[in-house]
mmCIF file of C-alpha atoms in Angstrom:
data_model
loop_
_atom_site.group_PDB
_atom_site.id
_atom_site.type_symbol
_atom_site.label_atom_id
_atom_site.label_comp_id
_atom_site.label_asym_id
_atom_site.label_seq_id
_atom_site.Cartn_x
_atom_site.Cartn_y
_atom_site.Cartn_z
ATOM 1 C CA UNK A 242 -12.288 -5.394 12.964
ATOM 2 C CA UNK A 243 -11.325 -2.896 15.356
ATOM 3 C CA UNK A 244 -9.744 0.747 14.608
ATOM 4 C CA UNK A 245 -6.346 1.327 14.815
ATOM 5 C CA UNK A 246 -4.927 2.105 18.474
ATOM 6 C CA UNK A 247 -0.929 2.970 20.069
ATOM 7 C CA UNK A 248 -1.330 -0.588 22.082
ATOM 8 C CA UNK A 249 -1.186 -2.161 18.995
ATOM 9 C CA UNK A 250 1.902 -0.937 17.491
ATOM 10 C CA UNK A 251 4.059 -3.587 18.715
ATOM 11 C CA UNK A 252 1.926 -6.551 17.172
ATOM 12 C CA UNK A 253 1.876 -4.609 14.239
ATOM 13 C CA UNK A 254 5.346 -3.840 14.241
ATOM 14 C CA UNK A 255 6.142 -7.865 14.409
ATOM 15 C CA UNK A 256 3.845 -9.160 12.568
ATOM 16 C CA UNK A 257 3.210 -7.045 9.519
ATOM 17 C CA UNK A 258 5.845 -4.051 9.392
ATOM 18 C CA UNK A 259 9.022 -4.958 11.209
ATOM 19 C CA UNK A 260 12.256 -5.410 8.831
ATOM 20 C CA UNK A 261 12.527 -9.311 9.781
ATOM 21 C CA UNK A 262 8.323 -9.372 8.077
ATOM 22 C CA UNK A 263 7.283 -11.006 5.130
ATOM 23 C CA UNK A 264 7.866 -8.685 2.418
ATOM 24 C CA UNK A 265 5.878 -10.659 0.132
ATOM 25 C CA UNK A 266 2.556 -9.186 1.577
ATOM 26 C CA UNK A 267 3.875 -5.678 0.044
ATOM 27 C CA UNK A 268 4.121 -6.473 -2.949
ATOM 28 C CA UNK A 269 0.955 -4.573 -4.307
ATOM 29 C CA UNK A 270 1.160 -2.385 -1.605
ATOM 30 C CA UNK A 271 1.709 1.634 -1.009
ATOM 31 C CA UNK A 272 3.446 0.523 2.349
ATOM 32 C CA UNK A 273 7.086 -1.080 2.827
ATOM 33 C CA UNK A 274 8.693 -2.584 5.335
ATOM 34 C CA UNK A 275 10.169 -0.179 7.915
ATOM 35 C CA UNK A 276 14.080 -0.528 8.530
ATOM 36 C CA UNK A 277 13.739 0.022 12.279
ATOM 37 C CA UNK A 278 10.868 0.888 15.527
ATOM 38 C CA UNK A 279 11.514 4.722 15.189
ATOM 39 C CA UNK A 280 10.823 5.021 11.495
ATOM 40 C CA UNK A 281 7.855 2.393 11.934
ATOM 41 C CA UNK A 282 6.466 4.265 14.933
ATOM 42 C CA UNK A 283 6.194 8.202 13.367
ATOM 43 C CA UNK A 284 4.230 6.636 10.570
ATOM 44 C CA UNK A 285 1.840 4.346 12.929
ATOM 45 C CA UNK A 286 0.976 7.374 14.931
ATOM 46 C CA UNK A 287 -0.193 9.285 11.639
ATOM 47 C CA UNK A 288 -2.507 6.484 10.528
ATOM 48 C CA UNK A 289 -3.591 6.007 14.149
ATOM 49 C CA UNK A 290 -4.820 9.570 13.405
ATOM 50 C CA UNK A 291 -5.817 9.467 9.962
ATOM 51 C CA UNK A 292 -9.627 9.759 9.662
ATOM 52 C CA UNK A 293 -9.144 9.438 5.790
ATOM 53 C CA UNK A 294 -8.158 6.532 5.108
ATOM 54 C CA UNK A 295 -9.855 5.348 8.225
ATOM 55 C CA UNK A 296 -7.472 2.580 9.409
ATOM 56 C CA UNK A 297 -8.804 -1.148 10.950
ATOM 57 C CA UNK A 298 -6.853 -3.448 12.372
ATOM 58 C CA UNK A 299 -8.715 -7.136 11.911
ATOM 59 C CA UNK A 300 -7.947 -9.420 14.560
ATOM 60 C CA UNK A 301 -8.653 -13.102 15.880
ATOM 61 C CA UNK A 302 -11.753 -13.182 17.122
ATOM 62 C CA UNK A 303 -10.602 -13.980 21.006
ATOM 63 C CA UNK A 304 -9.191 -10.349 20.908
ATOM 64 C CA UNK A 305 -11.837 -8.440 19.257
ATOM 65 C CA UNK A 306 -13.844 -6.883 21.795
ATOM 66 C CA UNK A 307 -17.717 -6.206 21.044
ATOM 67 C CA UNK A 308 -17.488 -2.826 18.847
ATOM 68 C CA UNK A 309 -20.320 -0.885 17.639
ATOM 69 C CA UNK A 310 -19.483 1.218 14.698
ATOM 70 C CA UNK A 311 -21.134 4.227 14.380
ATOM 71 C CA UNK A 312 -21.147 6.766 10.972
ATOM 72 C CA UNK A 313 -17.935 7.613 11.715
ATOM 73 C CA UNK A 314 -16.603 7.392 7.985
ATOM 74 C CA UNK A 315 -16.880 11.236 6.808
ATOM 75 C CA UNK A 316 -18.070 12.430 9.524
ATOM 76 C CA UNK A 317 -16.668 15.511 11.324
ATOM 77 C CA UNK A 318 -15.756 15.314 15.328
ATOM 78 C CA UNK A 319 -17.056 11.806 15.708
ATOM 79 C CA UNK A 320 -14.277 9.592 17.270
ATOM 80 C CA UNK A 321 -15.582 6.146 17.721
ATOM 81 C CA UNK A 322 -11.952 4.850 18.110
ATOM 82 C CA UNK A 323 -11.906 2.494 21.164
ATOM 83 C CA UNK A 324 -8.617 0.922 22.624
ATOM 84 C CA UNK A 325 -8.356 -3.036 22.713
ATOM 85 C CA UNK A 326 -5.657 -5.121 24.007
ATOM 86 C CA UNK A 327 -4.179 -7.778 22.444
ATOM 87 C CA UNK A 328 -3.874 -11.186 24.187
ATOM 88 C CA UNK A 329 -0.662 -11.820 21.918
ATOM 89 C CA UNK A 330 1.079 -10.140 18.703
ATOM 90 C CA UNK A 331 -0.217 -13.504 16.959
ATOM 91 C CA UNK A 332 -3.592 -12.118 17.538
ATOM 92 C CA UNK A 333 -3.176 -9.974 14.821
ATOM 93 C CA UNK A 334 -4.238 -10.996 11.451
ATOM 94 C CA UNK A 335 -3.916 -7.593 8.980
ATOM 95 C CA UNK A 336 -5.468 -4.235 8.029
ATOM 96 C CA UNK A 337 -7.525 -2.603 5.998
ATOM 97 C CA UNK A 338 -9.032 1.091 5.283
ATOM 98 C CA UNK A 339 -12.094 3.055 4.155
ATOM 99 C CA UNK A 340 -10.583 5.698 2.287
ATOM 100 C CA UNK A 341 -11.659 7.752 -0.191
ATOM 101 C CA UNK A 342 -14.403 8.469 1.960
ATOM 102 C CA UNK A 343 -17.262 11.480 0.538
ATOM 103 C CA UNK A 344 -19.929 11.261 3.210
ATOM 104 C CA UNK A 345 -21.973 13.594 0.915
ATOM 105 C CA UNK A 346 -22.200 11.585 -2.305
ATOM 106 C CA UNK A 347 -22.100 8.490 -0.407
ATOM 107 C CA UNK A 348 -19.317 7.010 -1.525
ATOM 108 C CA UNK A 349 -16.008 5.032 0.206
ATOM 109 C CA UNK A 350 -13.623 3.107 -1.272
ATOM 110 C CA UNK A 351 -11.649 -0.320 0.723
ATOM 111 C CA UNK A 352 -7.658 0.218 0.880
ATOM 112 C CA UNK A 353 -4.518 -0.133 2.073
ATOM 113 C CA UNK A 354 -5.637 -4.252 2.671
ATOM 114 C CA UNK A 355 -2.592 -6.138 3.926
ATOM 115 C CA UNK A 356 -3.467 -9.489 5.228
ATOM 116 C CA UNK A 357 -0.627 -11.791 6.941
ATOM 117 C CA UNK A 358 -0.196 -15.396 5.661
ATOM 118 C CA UNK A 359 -2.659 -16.665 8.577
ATOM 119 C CA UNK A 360 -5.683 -14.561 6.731
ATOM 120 C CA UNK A 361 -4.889 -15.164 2.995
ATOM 121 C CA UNK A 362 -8.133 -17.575 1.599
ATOM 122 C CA UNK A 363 -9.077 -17.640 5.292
ATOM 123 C CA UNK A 364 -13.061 -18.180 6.390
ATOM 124 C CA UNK A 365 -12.233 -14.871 8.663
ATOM 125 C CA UNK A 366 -10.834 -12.845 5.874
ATOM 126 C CA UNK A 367 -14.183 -13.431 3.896
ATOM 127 C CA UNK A 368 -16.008 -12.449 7.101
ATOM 128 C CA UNK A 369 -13.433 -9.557 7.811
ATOM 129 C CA UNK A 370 -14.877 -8.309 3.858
ATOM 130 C CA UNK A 371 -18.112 -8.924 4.819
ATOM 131 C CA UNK A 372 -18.516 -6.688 8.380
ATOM 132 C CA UNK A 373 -16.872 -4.260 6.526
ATOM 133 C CA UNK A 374 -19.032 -3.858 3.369
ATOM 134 C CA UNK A 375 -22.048 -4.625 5.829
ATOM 135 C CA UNK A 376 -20.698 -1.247 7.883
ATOM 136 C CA UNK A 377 -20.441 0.770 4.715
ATOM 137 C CA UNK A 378 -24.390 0.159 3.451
ATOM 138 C CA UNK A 379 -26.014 -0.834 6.307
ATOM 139 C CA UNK A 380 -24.747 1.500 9.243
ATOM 140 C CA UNK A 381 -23.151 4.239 6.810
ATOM 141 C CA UNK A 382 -26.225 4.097 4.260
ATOM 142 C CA UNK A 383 -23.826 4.826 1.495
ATOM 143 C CA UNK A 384 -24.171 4.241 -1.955
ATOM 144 C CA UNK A 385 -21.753 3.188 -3.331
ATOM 145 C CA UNK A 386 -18.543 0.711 -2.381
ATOM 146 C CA UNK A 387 -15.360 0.196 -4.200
ATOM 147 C CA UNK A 388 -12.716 -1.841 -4.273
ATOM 148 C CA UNK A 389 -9.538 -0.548 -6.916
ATOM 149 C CA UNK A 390 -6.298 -2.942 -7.168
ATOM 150 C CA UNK A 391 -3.167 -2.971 -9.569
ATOM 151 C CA UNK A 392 -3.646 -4.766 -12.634
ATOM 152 C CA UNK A 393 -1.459 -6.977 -11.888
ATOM 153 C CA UNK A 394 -2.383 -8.234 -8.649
ATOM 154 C CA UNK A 395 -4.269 -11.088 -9.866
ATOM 155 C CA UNK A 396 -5.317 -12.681 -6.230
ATOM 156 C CA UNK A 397 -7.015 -8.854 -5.305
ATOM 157 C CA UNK A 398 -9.324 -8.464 -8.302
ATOM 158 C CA UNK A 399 -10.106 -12.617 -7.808
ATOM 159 C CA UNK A 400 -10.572 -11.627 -4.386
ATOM 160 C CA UNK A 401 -13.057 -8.482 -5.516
ATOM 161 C CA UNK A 402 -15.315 -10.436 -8.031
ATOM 162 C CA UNK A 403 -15.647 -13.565 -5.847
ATOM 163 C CA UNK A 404 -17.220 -10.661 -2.473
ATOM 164 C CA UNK A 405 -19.718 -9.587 -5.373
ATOM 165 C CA UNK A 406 -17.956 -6.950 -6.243
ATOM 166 C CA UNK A 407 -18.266 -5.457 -10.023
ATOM 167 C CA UNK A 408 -15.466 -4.646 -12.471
ATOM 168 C CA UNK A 409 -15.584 -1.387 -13.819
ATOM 169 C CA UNK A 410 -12.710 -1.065 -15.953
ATOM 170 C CA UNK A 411 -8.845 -0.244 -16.293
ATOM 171 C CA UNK A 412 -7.778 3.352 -15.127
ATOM 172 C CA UNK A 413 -4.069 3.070 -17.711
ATOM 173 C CA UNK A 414 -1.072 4.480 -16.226
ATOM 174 C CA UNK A 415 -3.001 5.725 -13.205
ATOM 175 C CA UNK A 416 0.012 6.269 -10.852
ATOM 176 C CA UNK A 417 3.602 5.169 -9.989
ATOM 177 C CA UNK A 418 4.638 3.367 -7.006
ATOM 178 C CA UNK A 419 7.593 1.120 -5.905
ATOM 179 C CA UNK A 420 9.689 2.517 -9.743
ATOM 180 C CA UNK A 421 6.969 1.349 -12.045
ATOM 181 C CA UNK A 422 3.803 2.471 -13.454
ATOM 182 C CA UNK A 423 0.391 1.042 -12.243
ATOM 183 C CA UNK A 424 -2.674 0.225 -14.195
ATOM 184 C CA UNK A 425 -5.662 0.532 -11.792
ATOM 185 C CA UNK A 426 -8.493 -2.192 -12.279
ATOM 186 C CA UNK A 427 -12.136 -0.895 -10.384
ATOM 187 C CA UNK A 428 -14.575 -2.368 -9.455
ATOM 188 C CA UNK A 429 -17.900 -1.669 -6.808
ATOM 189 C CA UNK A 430 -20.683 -2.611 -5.377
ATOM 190 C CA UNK A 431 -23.544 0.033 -5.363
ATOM 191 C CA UNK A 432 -26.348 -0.021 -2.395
ATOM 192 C CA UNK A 433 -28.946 -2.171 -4.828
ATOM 193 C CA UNK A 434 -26.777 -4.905 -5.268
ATOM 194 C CA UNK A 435 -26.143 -5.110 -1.494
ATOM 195 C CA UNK A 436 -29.031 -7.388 -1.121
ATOM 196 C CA UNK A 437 -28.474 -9.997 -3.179
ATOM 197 C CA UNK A 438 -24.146 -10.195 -2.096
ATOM 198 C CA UNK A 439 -25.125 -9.518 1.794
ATOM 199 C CA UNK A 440 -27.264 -12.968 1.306
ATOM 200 C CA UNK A 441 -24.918 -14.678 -0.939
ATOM 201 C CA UNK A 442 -21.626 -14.339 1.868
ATOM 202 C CA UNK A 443 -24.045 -14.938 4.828
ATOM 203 C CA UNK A 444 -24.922 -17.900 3.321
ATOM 204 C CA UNK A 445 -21.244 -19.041 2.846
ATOM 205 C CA UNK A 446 -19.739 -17.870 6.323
ATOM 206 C CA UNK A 447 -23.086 -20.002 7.763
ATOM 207 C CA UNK A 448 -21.579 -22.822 10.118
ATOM 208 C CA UNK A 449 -23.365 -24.765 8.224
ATOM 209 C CA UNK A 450 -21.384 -24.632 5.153
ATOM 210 C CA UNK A 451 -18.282 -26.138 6.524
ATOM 211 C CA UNK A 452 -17.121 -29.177 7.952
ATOM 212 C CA UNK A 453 -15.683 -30.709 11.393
ATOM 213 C CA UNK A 454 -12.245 -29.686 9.721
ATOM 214 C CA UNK A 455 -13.267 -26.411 8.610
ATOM 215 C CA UNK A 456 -13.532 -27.186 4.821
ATOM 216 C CA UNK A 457 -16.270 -25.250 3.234
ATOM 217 C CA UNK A 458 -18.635 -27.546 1.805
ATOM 218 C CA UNK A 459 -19.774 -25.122 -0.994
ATOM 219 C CA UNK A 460 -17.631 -22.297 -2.833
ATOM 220 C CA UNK A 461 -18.717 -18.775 -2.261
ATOM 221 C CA UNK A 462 -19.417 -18.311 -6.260
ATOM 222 C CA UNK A 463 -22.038 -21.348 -6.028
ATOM 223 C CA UNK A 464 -24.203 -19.480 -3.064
#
């Protein structure tokens, strides 16, 4: 996971926002396609900027250069932003975000996750979870993580209860987005249960737990 930087508009731009993109990945998303470069561009610059959410692109691991994040979530004039360069647009796998981000009650929330169809119920796109939530309690020393999805988005809160994550309950008619209404499951992880998941996903992601072919040999909810 690296942040978001200009060189990486155009992989973005093909792989994950351009018109000809899957729109399928959207679905349960606050962001749309973009109908052409210019439109796509003024927006990439703003999140490029954006220090809340906090933007991260997550890339193949040949690409992602050795980064050291520092407490940069909430924290004022600290830019730990670094530029990488992408061997190819296919390098790029999806995004994700800390928003929500209140340094002083230790608190951040994961967003804006878009994965492409290489990452879906990938081994990296556990790992790309797990660095993240690791940054959050370990380097952060917050408190408190949470994950929030729309009710309907079935594969998201699978996806938060299988990384540990706790459910909460159902925030009803919470907001509108793409002409409906949107129920808003939560759920979290606070910095006492960190522990206990931090050994659970290690023990998954371990080479050990997967074949010549890749194939996990055990399913994360049996670590």
């Amino acid at each position: 996971m690296v942040p978001l930087d200009a060189n990486q508009g155009n992989a973005f731009y093909e792989r994950i926002f351009g018109p000809h993109c899957d729109e399928a990945i959207m679905t349960y998303s606050t962001h749309d396609l973009y109908p052409d470069r210019p439109a796509f561009d003024s927006d990439f610059t703003s999140m490029i900027e954006s220090r809340d959410p906090l933007f991260f692109a997550i890339l193949r691991k040949p690409s992602a250069l050795e980064f050291g994040i520092g407490q940069s979530a909430g924290v004022k004039d600290v830019d730990t932003r670094k530029h990488v360069q992408l061997h190819d647009s296919s390098d790029l796998l999806g995004m994700y975000a800390l928003m929500r981000i209140r340094a002083d009650m230790g608190s951040v929330e994961m967003g804006h996750v878009i994965y492409t169809k290489d990452l879906q119920r990938s081994r990296q796109a556990t790992e790309a979870q797990y660095l993240m939530a690791r940054h959050v309690f370990e380097d952060l020393g917050y408190r408190r993580y949470e994950w929030k999805c729309d009710s309907l988005n079935a594969p998201s809160r699978a996806a938060a209860l299988r990384l540990g994550f706790k459910a909460e309950g159902r925030f009803r008619n919470d907001m509108v987005y793409k002409g409906r209404t949107r129920d808003t499951d939560w759920f979290s992880i606070l910095d006492s249960e960190w522990p206990a998941v931090k050994e659970r996903l290690e023990t998954w992601l371990d080479d050990a737990n997967f074949d010549e072919d890749g194939r996990q040999k055990r399913r994360l909810q049996d670590c």
